[in-house]
Short mmCIF file of C-alpha atoms in Angstrom, two decimals:
data_model
loop_
_atom_site.label_atom_id
_atom_site.label_comp_id
_atom_site.label_asym_id
_atom_site.label_seq_id
_atom_site.Cartn_x
_atom_site.Cartn_y
_atom_site.Cartn_z
CA MET E 30 -7.92 18.85 -15.17
CA GLY E 31 -6.21 22.19 -15.64
CA ASP E 32 -4.49 24.25 -13.00
CA ALA E 33 -6.59 25.94 -10.41
CA ALA E 34 -7.09 29.66 -10.62
CA SER E 35 -6.53 31.83 -7.64
CA SER E 36 -10.29 32.01 -7.11
CA ASP E 37 -10.10 28.41 -5.86
CA ALA E 38 -8.52 29.53 -2.64
CA THR E 39 -10.65 30.33 0.37
CA PRO E 40 -9.32 31.44 3.73
CA VAL E 41 -8.00 28.48 5.66
CA GLN E 42 -10.14 27.69 8.68
CA ASP E 43 -9.00 28.97 12.08
CA ALA E 44 -8.20 26.41 14.71
CA ALA E 45 -11.03 25.07 16.77
CA HIS E 46 -8.76 23.50 19.33
CA GLY E 47 -6.03 26.00 20.08
CA SER E 48 -3.75 25.79 17.06
CA THR E 49 -0.29 27.18 17.12
CA PRO E 50 1.29 29.13 14.27
CA SER E 51 1.81 27.27 11.05
CA ALA E 52 4.88 25.35 10.09
CA LEU E 53 8.37 26.53 9.31
CA PRO E 54 8.65 28.91 6.31
CA GLY E 55 9.65 26.18 3.84
CA ARG E 56 6.79 24.00 4.94
CA ALA E 57 4.40 26.97 4.93
CA SER E 58 5.26 27.56 1.26
CA LEU E 59 4.47 23.91 0.49
CA GLN E 60 1.17 24.26 2.34
CA ASP E 61 0.39 27.33 0.24
CA ALA E 62 1.25 25.46 -2.97
CA MET E 63 -1.13 22.66 -1.97
CA LEU E 64 -3.97 25.15 -1.49
CA ARG E 65 -3.35 27.54 -4.39
CA GLY E 66 -1.95 27.67 -7.89
CA PRO E 67 -0.99 24.84 -10.30
CA LEU E 68 -1.96 21.29 -9.45
CA LEU E 69 0.67 19.18 -11.19
CA LYS E 70 3.78 20.59 -9.47
CA PRO E 71 2.78 19.91 -5.83
CA LEU E 72 1.31 16.57 -6.88
CA LEU E 73 4.63 15.46 -8.35
CA GLN E 74 6.62 16.95 -5.45
CA LEU E 75 4.70 14.74 -3.06
CA ALA E 76 4.39 11.69 -5.31
CA VAL E 77 7.89 11.22 -6.72
CA PRO E 78 9.87 10.65 -3.48
CA THR E 79 7.27 8.24 -2.09
CA THR E 80 7.03 6.42 -5.42
CA LEU E 81 10.80 5.98 -5.69
CA VAL E 82 10.95 4.64 -2.16
CA LEU E 83 8.13 2.18 -2.70
CA ILE E 84 9.67 1.01 -5.96
CA ALA E 85 12.88 0.39 -4.02
CA GLN E 86 10.91 -1.60 -1.44
CA SER E 87 9.30 -3.65 -4.19
CA LEU E 88 12.65 -4.29 -5.82
CA VAL E 89 13.85 -5.55 -2.45
CA GLY E 90 10.93 -7.98 -2.50
CA VAL E 91 11.80 -9.03 -6.04
CA ALA E 92 15.43 -9.53 -5.02
CA GLU E 93 14.29 -11.60 -2.05
CA ASN E 94 12.23 -13.74 -4.42
CA TRP E 95 15.27 -14.09 -6.66
CA TYR E 96 17.45 -15.16 -3.73
CA ALA E 97 14.80 -17.71 -2.75
CA SER E 98 14.86 -19.17 -6.26
CA PHE E 99 18.43 -20.40 -5.59
CA LEU E 100 17.08 -22.43 -2.67
CA GLY E 101 14.79 -24.39 -4.99
CA THR E 102 11.19 -24.49 -6.18
CA GLU E 103 9.83 -25.36 -2.73
CA ALA E 104 11.48 -22.29 -1.18
CA LEU E 105 10.11 -20.11 -4.00
CA ALA E 106 6.64 -21.56 -3.46
CA GLY E 107 6.98 -20.99 0.30
CA VAL E 108 7.73 -17.29 -0.19
CA SER E 109 4.78 -17.08 -2.60
CA LEU E 110 2.51 -18.48 0.13
CA VAL E 111 3.62 -15.89 2.71
CA PHE E 112 3.79 -12.95 0.32
CA PRO E 113 0.02 -12.21 0.23
CA VAL E 114 -0.08 -12.11 4.03
CA VAL E 115 2.90 -9.74 4.18
CA MET E 116 1.24 -7.55 1.57
CA LEU E 117 -1.96 -7.62 3.62
CA MET E 118 -0.07 -6.13 6.55
CA THR E 119 1.69 -3.67 4.26
CA MET E 120 -1.51 -2.44 2.66
CA MET E 121 -3.41 -2.27 5.94
CA SER E 122 -0.64 -0.23 7.58
CA ASN E 123 0.19 1.98 4.59
CA GLY E 124 -3.06 2.16 2.66
CA GLY E 125 -5.53 1.25 5.42
CA ILE E 126 -5.01 2.69 8.90
CA GLY E 127 -2.10 4.68 7.46
CA SER E 128 -4.47 6.42 5.06
CA GLY E 129 -6.69 7.28 8.02
CA VAL E 130 -3.69 8.84 9.79
CA ALA E 131 -2.56 10.75 6.69
CA SER E 132 -6.09 11.96 5.92
CA ALA E 133 -6.69 13.14 9.49
CA VAL E 134 -3.34 14.97 9.65
CA ALA E 135 -3.85 16.59 6.23
CA ARG E 136 -7.37 17.79 7.08
CA ALA E 137 -6.19 19.11 10.46
CA LEU E 138 -3.38 21.10 8.88
CA GLY E 139 -5.65 22.31 6.07
CA ALA E 140 -7.97 23.68 8.76
CA ASN E 141 -4.93 25.16 10.62
CA GLN E 142 -5.41 22.86 13.64
CA ARG E 143 -1.75 22.10 14.31
CA ASP E 144 -2.24 20.92 17.89
CA ASP E 145 -4.64 18.27 16.66
CA ALA E 146 -2.20 17.25 13.93
CA ASN E 147 0.54 16.72 16.52
CA ALA E 148 -1.77 14.80 18.84
CA LEU E 149 -2.75 12.50 15.99
CA VAL E 150 0.86 11.23 15.83
CA TRP E 151 0.65 9.85 19.39
CA HIS E 152 -2.66 8.19 18.56
CA ALA E 153 -0.99 6.61 15.51
CA VAL E 154 1.77 5.17 17.73
CA MET E 155 -0.77 3.60 20.09
CA LEU E 156 -2.63 2.05 17.16
CA ALA E 157 0.64 0.67 15.76
CA LEU E 158 1.51 -1.03 19.04
CA ALA E 159 -1.91 -2.63 19.40
CA ILE E 160 -2.41 -3.77 15.81
CA GLY E 161 1.20 -4.92 15.38
CA LEU E 162 0.88 -7.19 18.41
CA VAL E 163 -2.33 -8.69 17.01
CA PHE E 164 -0.60 -9.47 13.70
CA SER E 165 2.33 -11.20 15.43
CA VAL E 166 0.10 -13.39 17.58
CA LEU E 167 -2.25 -14.32 14.74
CA ALA E 168 0.62 -15.16 12.37
CA TRP E 169 2.26 -17.48 14.90
CA MET E 170 -1.02 -19.15 15.93
CA THR E 171 -2.69 -19.57 12.54
CA GLY E 172 0.28 -19.77 10.15
CA PRO E 173 0.34 -23.56 9.67
CA ALA E 174 -3.40 -23.79 9.00
CA LEU E 175 -3.41 -20.71 6.76
CA TYR E 176 -0.51 -21.75 4.53
CA THR E 177 -1.90 -25.28 4.29
CA ALA E 178 -5.24 -23.85 3.17
CA LEU E 179 -3.40 -21.83 0.52
CA GLY E 180 -1.93 -24.99 -0.96
CA GLY E 181 1.29 -25.38 1.04
CA ARG E 182 2.49 -28.96 1.34
CA ALA E 183 5.62 -30.69 2.65
CA GLY E 184 8.77 -28.66 1.87
CA ALA E 185 6.85 -25.63 0.59
CA LEU E 186 4.88 -25.44 3.85
CA ASP E 187 8.04 -25.80 5.94
CA ALA E 188 9.70 -22.99 3.96
CA ALA E 189 6.65 -20.75 4.38
CA LEU E 190 6.60 -21.22 8.16
CA GLN E 191 10.34 -20.67 8.48
CA TYR E 192 10.08 -17.36 6.62
CA SER E 193 6.80 -16.24 8.19
CA ASN E 194 7.83 -16.69 11.83
CA TYR E 195 10.74 -14.28 11.50
CA VAL E 196 8.89 -11.72 9.36
CA PHE E 197 5.94 -11.39 11.73
CA ALA E 198 8.18 -11.18 14.78
CA GLY E 199 8.71 -7.61 13.56
CA SER E 200 5.04 -6.66 13.14
CA ILE E 201 5.09 -3.92 15.80
CA PRO E 202 8.07 -1.98 14.35
CA PHE E 203 6.61 -2.60 10.88
CA TRP E 204 3.37 -0.85 11.90
CA LEU E 205 5.25 1.93 13.70
CA VAL E 206 7.31 2.77 10.63
CA ASN E 207 4.34 2.82 8.30
CA LEU E 208 2.00 4.85 10.52
CA LEU E 209 4.69 7.39 11.41
CA ALA E 210 5.55 7.73 7.73
CA ALA E 211 1.83 8.18 6.98
CA ALA E 212 1.64 11.06 9.48
CA LEU E 213 4.61 12.72 7.78
CA ARG E 214 3.07 12.23 4.33
CA GLY E 215 -0.19 13.75 5.53
CA ALA E 216 1.81 16.81 6.60
CA GLY E 217 3.48 16.97 3.19
CA GLU E 218 6.89 15.80 4.46
CA VAL E 219 7.93 12.95 2.20
CA ARG E 220 11.72 13.19 2.01
CA VAL E 221 12.59 11.95 5.50
CA PRO E 222 10.59 8.69 5.33
CA ALA E 223 11.97 8.29 1.81
CA LEU E 224 15.55 8.59 3.04
CA VAL E 225 14.99 6.13 5.88
CA THR E 226 13.52 3.55 3.53
CA LEU E 227 16.16 3.97 0.82
CA VAL E 228 19.01 3.53 3.29
CA GLY E 229 17.27 0.52 4.80
CA ALA E 230 16.67 -1.02 1.37
CA ALA E 231 20.34 -0.63 0.45
CA VAL E 232 21.46 -2.27 3.69
CA PHE E 233 18.89 -5.04 3.25
CA LEU E 234 20.10 -5.86 -0.26
CA VAL E 235 23.69 -6.16 0.98
CA VAL E 236 22.99 -8.09 4.17
CA THR E 237 20.27 -10.50 3.04
CA PRO E 238 22.36 -12.75 0.73
CA GLY E 239 24.90 -13.19 3.52
CA VAL E 240 22.35 -14.36 6.09
CA ILE E 241 20.49 -16.55 3.57
CA PHE E 242 23.52 -18.33 2.08
CA GLY E 243 26.11 -17.71 4.80
CA PHE E 244 29.15 -15.45 4.71
CA GLY E 245 32.35 -15.90 6.72
CA PRO E 246 31.37 -16.54 10.34
CA VAL E 247 27.67 -15.93 9.56
CA PRO E 248 25.87 -19.28 9.16
CA ALA E 249 23.49 -19.96 6.29
CA LEU E 250 20.00 -19.35 7.71
CA GLY E 251 18.02 -19.92 4.52
CA LEU E 252 14.63 -18.21 4.35
CA ALA E 253 14.80 -17.51 8.09
CA GLY E 254 17.68 -15.15 7.32
CA ALA E 255 15.55 -13.16 4.90
CA GLY E 256 12.82 -12.78 7.51
CA LEU E 257 15.33 -11.82 10.20
CA ALA E 258 16.92 -9.16 7.98
CA MET E 259 13.51 -7.60 7.31
CA THR E 260 12.63 -7.47 11.01
CA LEU E 261 15.96 -5.87 11.96
CA PHE E 262 15.47 -3.18 9.31
CA TYR E 263 12.08 -2.20 10.69
CA VAL E 264 13.35 -2.12 14.27
CA GLY E 265 16.10 0.32 13.28
CA ALA E 266 13.79 2.46 11.13
CA ALA E 267 11.14 2.65 13.86
CA LEU E 268 13.64 3.79 16.49
CA TRP E 269 15.02 6.48 14.18
CA LEU E 270 11.58 7.83 13.19
CA LEU E 271 10.38 7.92 16.81
CA ARG E 272 13.43 9.96 17.79
CA TYR E 273 13.13 12.29 14.80
CA MET E 274 9.44 13.01 15.30
CA ALA E 275 9.89 13.62 19.03
CA SER E 276 12.71 16.11 18.36
CA GLY E 277 10.50 18.89 17.01
CA ARG E 278 12.25 18.94 13.62
CA ALA E 279 9.46 17.11 11.79
CA ALA E 280 6.41 18.69 10.16
CA VAL E 281 4.32 17.14 12.94
CA ARG E 282 5.60 16.37 16.43
CA LEU E 283 5.31 13.24 18.54
CA THR E 284 4.35 14.14 22.11
CA LYS E 285 2.85 11.85 24.72
CA GLY E 286 -0.68 12.75 25.75
CA PRO E 287 -4.11 11.39 26.61
CA LEU E 288 -6.02 9.38 24.04
CA GLU E 289 -8.94 11.44 22.74
CA PRO E 290 -11.94 9.59 21.28
CA ARG E 291 -12.58 12.32 18.71
CA LEU E 292 -9.06 11.97 17.28
CA LEU E 293 -9.27 8.18 17.20
CA ARG E 294 -12.60 8.55 15.39
CA ASP E 295 -11.00 10.95 12.92
CA ILE E 296 -8.38 8.31 12.06
CA LEU E 297 -10.63 5.28 12.15
CA ARG E 298 -13.63 6.65 10.25
CA VAL E 299 -11.37 6.62 7.20
CA GLY E 300 -8.87 4.02 8.36
CA LEU E 301 -11.20 1.16 9.33
CA LEU E 302 -13.16 0.99 6.11
CA THR E 303 -9.98 1.58 4.14
CA ALA E 304 -8.32 -1.23 6.09
CA LEU E 305 -11.22 -3.48 5.13
CA SER E 306 -10.67 -2.32 1.56
CA SER E 307 -7.03 -3.33 1.97
CA LEU E 308 -8.18 -6.77 3.07
CA GLN E 309 -10.08 -7.23 -0.16
CA PRO E 310 -7.22 -7.44 -2.69
CA ASN E 311 -5.17 -9.56 -0.31
CA LEU E 312 -8.08 -11.89 0.41
CA MET E 313 -8.56 -12.02 -3.34
CA VAL E 314 -4.90 -12.97 -3.85
CA MET E 315 -5.13 -15.63 -1.15
CA VAL E 316 -8.21 -17.21 -2.74
CA ILE E 317 -6.66 -17.04 -6.20
CA THR E 318 -3.41 -18.48 -4.82
CA GLY E 319 -5.40 -21.36 -3.35
CA ALA E 320 -7.19 -21.91 -6.66
CA VAL E 321 -3.90 -21.86 -8.58
CA GLY E 322 -2.47 -24.31 -6.04
CA LEU E 323 -5.02 -26.86 -7.27
CA PHE E 324 -2.96 -27.06 -10.47
CA GLY E 325 0.32 -27.98 -8.74
CA VAL E 326 3.44 -26.43 -7.27
CA GLU E 327 4.77 -25.33 -10.69
CA ALA E 328 1.59 -23.38 -11.40
CA LEU E 329 1.80 -21.83 -7.93
CA ALA E 330 5.40 -20.74 -8.46
CA GLY E 331 4.61 -19.36 -11.94
CA TYR E 332 1.61 -17.39 -10.71
CA GLY E 333 3.69 -16.07 -7.81
CA MET E 334 6.34 -14.77 -10.22
CA ALA E 335 3.80 -13.14 -12.54
CA SER E 336 1.69 -11.56 -9.80
CA ARG E 337 4.82 -9.97 -8.34
CA LEU E 338 4.47 -7.48 -11.19
CA ASP E 339 1.08 -6.46 -9.78
CA TYR E 340 2.81 -5.54 -6.55
CA LEU E 341 5.57 -3.70 -8.41
CA ILE E 342 2.89 -1.45 -9.94
CA ILE E 343 1.27 -0.81 -6.56
CA PRO E 344 4.17 1.35 -5.27
CA ILE E 345 3.83 3.67 -8.28
CA LEU E 346 0.11 3.96 -7.69
CA PHE E 347 0.54 4.21 -3.93
CA GLY E 348 3.05 7.06 -4.24
CA LEU E 349 0.69 8.89 -6.57
CA GLY E 350 -2.32 8.01 -4.44
CA THR E 351 -0.79 9.25 -1.18
CA ALA E 352 0.08 12.55 -2.86
CA VAL E 353 -3.51 12.86 -4.07
CA LEU E 354 -4.76 11.98 -0.57
CA THR E 355 -2.63 14.71 1.04
CA LEU E 356 -3.65 17.35 -1.49
CA VAL E 357 -7.32 16.40 -1.42
CA GLY E 358 -7.39 16.22 2.39
CA THR E 359 -5.68 19.59 2.77
CA ASN E 360 -8.07 21.25 0.32
CA VAL E 361 -11.16 19.60 1.80
CA GLY E 362 -10.00 20.74 5.25
CA ALA E 363 -9.82 24.28 3.86
CA GLY E 364 -13.24 23.98 2.18
CA GLN E 365 -11.88 23.92 -1.40
CA HIS E 366 -13.92 21.03 -2.78
CA GLU E 367 -13.79 21.90 -6.48
CA ARG E 368 -9.99 22.07 -6.43
CA ALA E 369 -9.93 18.76 -4.55
CA ARG E 370 -12.12 17.18 -7.25
CA ARG E 371 -9.78 18.32 -10.03
CA ILE E 372 -6.80 16.90 -8.13
CA ALA E 373 -8.59 13.55 -7.95
CA TRP E 374 -9.23 13.37 -11.71
CA LEU E 375 -5.69 14.47 -12.54
CA GLY E 376 -4.21 11.81 -10.27
CA GLY E 377 -6.57 9.14 -11.58
CA GLY E 378 -5.58 9.93 -15.15
CA LEU E 379 -1.88 9.71 -14.33
CA GLY E 380 -2.49 6.38 -12.59
CA PHE E 381 -4.31 5.02 -15.65
CA VAL E 382 -1.47 5.99 -17.99
CA ALA E 383 1.37 4.72 -15.77
CA ALA E 384 -0.17 1.35 -14.90
CA GLY E 385 -1.56 0.87 -18.40
CA ALA E 386 1.83 1.34 -20.02
CA ILE E 387 3.44 -1.25 -17.74
CA GLY E 388 0.57 -3.66 -18.33
CA LEU E 389 0.76 -3.44 -22.11
CA ALA E 390 4.53 -3.99 -22.05
CA ALA E 391 4.12 -7.05 -19.82
CA ALA E 392 1.36 -8.50 -21.98
CA LEU E 393 3.41 -8.11 -25.15
CA ALA E 394 6.65 -9.53 -23.71
CA PRO E 395 5.87 -11.52 -20.53
CA GLU E 396 9.04 -13.59 -20.83
CA VAL E 397 11.18 -10.52 -20.10
CA TRP E 398 9.79 -10.46 -16.55
CA LEU E 399 9.37 -14.18 -15.94
CA HIS E 400 12.78 -15.33 -17.17
CA ALA E 401 14.39 -13.21 -14.46
CA PHE E 402 13.12 -15.81 -11.98
CA SER E 403 12.92 -19.11 -13.83
CA ARG E 404 13.28 -20.66 -17.28
CA GLU E 405 11.63 -23.93 -16.36
CA PRO E 406 8.78 -24.31 -18.91
CA ALA E 407 6.28 -25.78 -16.45
CA VAL E 408 6.79 -22.78 -14.15
CA VAL E 409 6.93 -20.05 -16.81
CA ALA E 410 3.84 -21.14 -18.79
CA PRO E 411 1.16 -20.25 -16.19
CA GLY E 412 2.94 -16.96 -15.52
CA MET E 413 2.79 -16.06 -19.21
CA ASP E 414 -0.93 -16.88 -19.31
CA TYR E 415 -1.55 -14.59 -16.35
CA LEU E 416 0.30 -11.61 -17.82
CA ARG E 417 -1.23 -11.97 -21.29
CA ILE E 418 -4.77 -12.07 -19.89
CA VAL E 419 -4.64 -9.71 -16.89
CA ALA E 420 -1.87 -7.18 -17.60
CA PRO E 421 -3.75 -5.33 -20.42
CA PHE E 422 -6.25 -4.19 -17.76
CA TYR E 423 -3.67 -2.69 -15.38
CA GLY E 424 -4.67 0.82 -16.50
CA LEU E 425 -8.08 0.32 -14.91
CA LEU E 426 -6.36 -0.76 -11.71
CA GLY E 427 -4.41 2.52 -11.74
CA LEU E 428 -7.51 4.64 -12.30
CA GLY E 429 -9.58 3.02 -9.58
CA PHE E 430 -6.69 2.83 -7.11
CA VAL E 431 -5.84 6.55 -7.20
CA LEU E 432 -9.49 7.66 -7.13
CA ALA E 433 -9.91 5.53 -4.00
CA PHE E 434 -7.10 7.50 -2.34
CA ALA E 435 -8.83 10.73 -3.32
CA ALA E 436 -11.94 9.47 -1.55
CA GLN E 437 -9.86 8.74 1.56
CA GLY E 438 -8.57 12.30 1.55
CA ALA E 439 -12.14 13.58 1.29
CA GLY E 440 -13.22 11.33 4.15
CA HIS E 441 -15.77 9.39 2.05
CA VAL E 442 -14.63 5.80 1.53
CA LEU E 443 -17.84 3.78 1.15
CA TRP E 444 -17.87 3.69 -2.66
CA PRO E 445 -14.23 2.62 -3.04
CA PHE E 446 -15.02 -0.13 -0.54
CA LEU E 447 -17.96 -1.24 -2.68
CA ALA E 448 -15.74 -1.10 -5.77
CA GLY E 449 -13.23 -3.36 -4.04
CA THR E 450 -16.04 -5.69 -3.01
CA SER E 451 -17.16 -6.08 -6.62
CA ARG E 452 -13.59 -6.91 -7.62
CA LEU E 453 -13.28 -9.46 -4.82
CA VAL E 454 -16.54 -11.20 -5.71
CA ILE E 455 -15.73 -11.46 -9.41
CA SER E 456 -11.99 -12.16 -9.31
CA ALA E 457 -11.86 -14.45 -6.28
CA GLY E 458 -15.39 -15.76 -5.87
CA VAL E 459 -16.32 -16.40 -9.49
CA GLY E 460 -12.69 -17.15 -10.37
CA TRP E 461 -12.38 -19.86 -7.73
CA PHE E 462 -15.73 -21.34 -8.78
CA VAL E 463 -14.80 -21.67 -12.46
CA ALA E 464 -11.40 -23.15 -11.57
CA ALA E 465 -12.36 -25.47 -8.71
CA ARG E 466 -15.95 -26.42 -9.55
CA LEU E 467 -16.21 -26.08 -13.30
CA ASP E 468 -12.63 -27.27 -13.92
CA ALA E 469 -12.31 -24.52 -16.53
CA GLY E 470 -8.54 -24.17 -16.20
CA LEU E 471 -6.14 -21.39 -15.32
CA SER E 472 -7.06 -19.19 -18.29
CA ALA E 473 -10.68 -18.93 -17.12
CA LEU E 474 -9.51 -18.07 -13.61
CA PHE E 475 -7.25 -15.32 -14.93
CA ALA E 476 -10.07 -13.97 -17.13
CA MET E 477 -12.14 -13.45 -13.99
CA VAL E 478 -9.23 -11.56 -12.43
CA ALA E 479 -9.30 -9.19 -15.42
CA ALA E 480 -13.09 -8.83 -15.22
CA GLY E 481 -12.73 -7.82 -11.59
CA LEU E 482 -10.49 -4.90 -12.59
CA VAL E 483 -13.16 -3.66 -15.00
CA ALA E 484 -15.76 -3.69 -12.23
CA TYR E 485 -13.38 -2.02 -9.75
CA ALA E 486 -12.65 0.98 -11.96
CA GLY E 487 -16.24 1.21 -13.20
CA VAL E 488 -17.81 1.53 -9.75
CA THR E 489 -15.27 4.13 -8.61
CA VAL E 490 -15.67 6.28 -11.73
CA VAL E 491 -19.47 6.19 -11.48
CA ALA E 492 -19.26 7.28 -7.83
CA MET E 493 -17.03 10.21 -8.80
CA LEU E 494 -19.33 11.30 -11.61
CA ALA E 495 -22.39 11.00 -9.38
CA GLY E 496 -20.87 13.27 -6.72
CA ALA E 497 -20.85 10.58 -4.03
CA ILE E 498 -17.20 11.15 -3.09
CA PHE E 499 -16.96 14.96 -3.10
CA ARG E 500 -20.10 16.20 -1.40
CA ARG E 501 -20.60 19.92 -1.53
CA GLU E 502 -22.43 19.93 1.79
CA THR E 503 -19.38 18.57 3.65
CA ALA E 504 -18.19 21.23 6.08
CA PRO E 505 -14.53 22.10 6.51
CA ARG E 506 -12.85 20.28 9.36
CA GLY E 507 -13.35 21.94 12.69
CA THR E 508 -16.55 23.83 11.81
#
């Protein structure tokens, strides 16, 4: 896991499709740092801004949950019902198709194919428009049946639909922001998307209470106000990013052009399977949410509060993972597979330590987190059970999560998909069975969630050790 020696570096591949000169001098120096020299410094340079931004986004979600708690238990349960679906869209756009975009851009730039990297941005925009529209239509058409299946009843179901309809009205700008940000991350430019998100988060935190509870001439819109505020943020952010990336000032440029099947394949060969992998944890959460719903609305609200911590850890891991993806993709594009492998293990180790520390703290003092949302004993008790049983295994989540991003950068995502499948089967499948069929209680369900994390990390580590992710025979991009 040490720093790479200069012997790691091999000449970067010449363009196969008419590349132009490399980036601006400052960006060229970052590109050089990604390909040569110490590993930790460029990893942290890429990871820290993205991590801070994603933590800010998660805190916005936590604040939104806190605001909802003032509207009552049914409103809190309604947000908990919609939250897994919102996270599904988030993870598919950021960690699914977004990873395909970032990986393709990173490998193109590593192989010095700048024209391809620029063209990939336009392809990302087209994908965002198409997939965002699908999400909006599906959410409006299937929302009532979906939230009912997840345990929504009466007031909780009404609250879920009120919130969901406004959130998913903004699916297209949501996808645009995340795929454009992914293209910038793949090029090593993390500060601009970070700035956009931080400004948006600050505005959201100020505006949201006013539209939820009413302020001056602004009427109280309840949960609809929270959904509306989110949609307006993404509309503004999407318009700004589109203008910035078309201006020529970004690391990669948005220019309109024909859709090329080879570039779509380059995105989707990583993005599709990774998107399916993104479905797995969210499908798992939906099934577990449904199983918890069998124990009543208090259990559902308590589980929703506790599992929010899972999603607060994800931004830390995602920021680290996207940095690993960019570094691995750039080095694989340049043919430097051994350096890419060391980056993967370094990132995985950092993920294990960071997530593990948070998990141990939560397991030892779960009330510190839970009492921020509720002090009602019937709501807090199931949340405490969840954190005491599952949180000690968060380190394994961190290890497997970051190694999966390394695999995305390398362009080999089958084994992380199989690792996610094993987690889904154990945590959701077996967990639902013991809760719904064996009537074993919430503790048994949560134990299966923990067992799923063991399987997830185990499969990914075995694949790394067996050489299934970094294959020496893989040719540099463009050869």
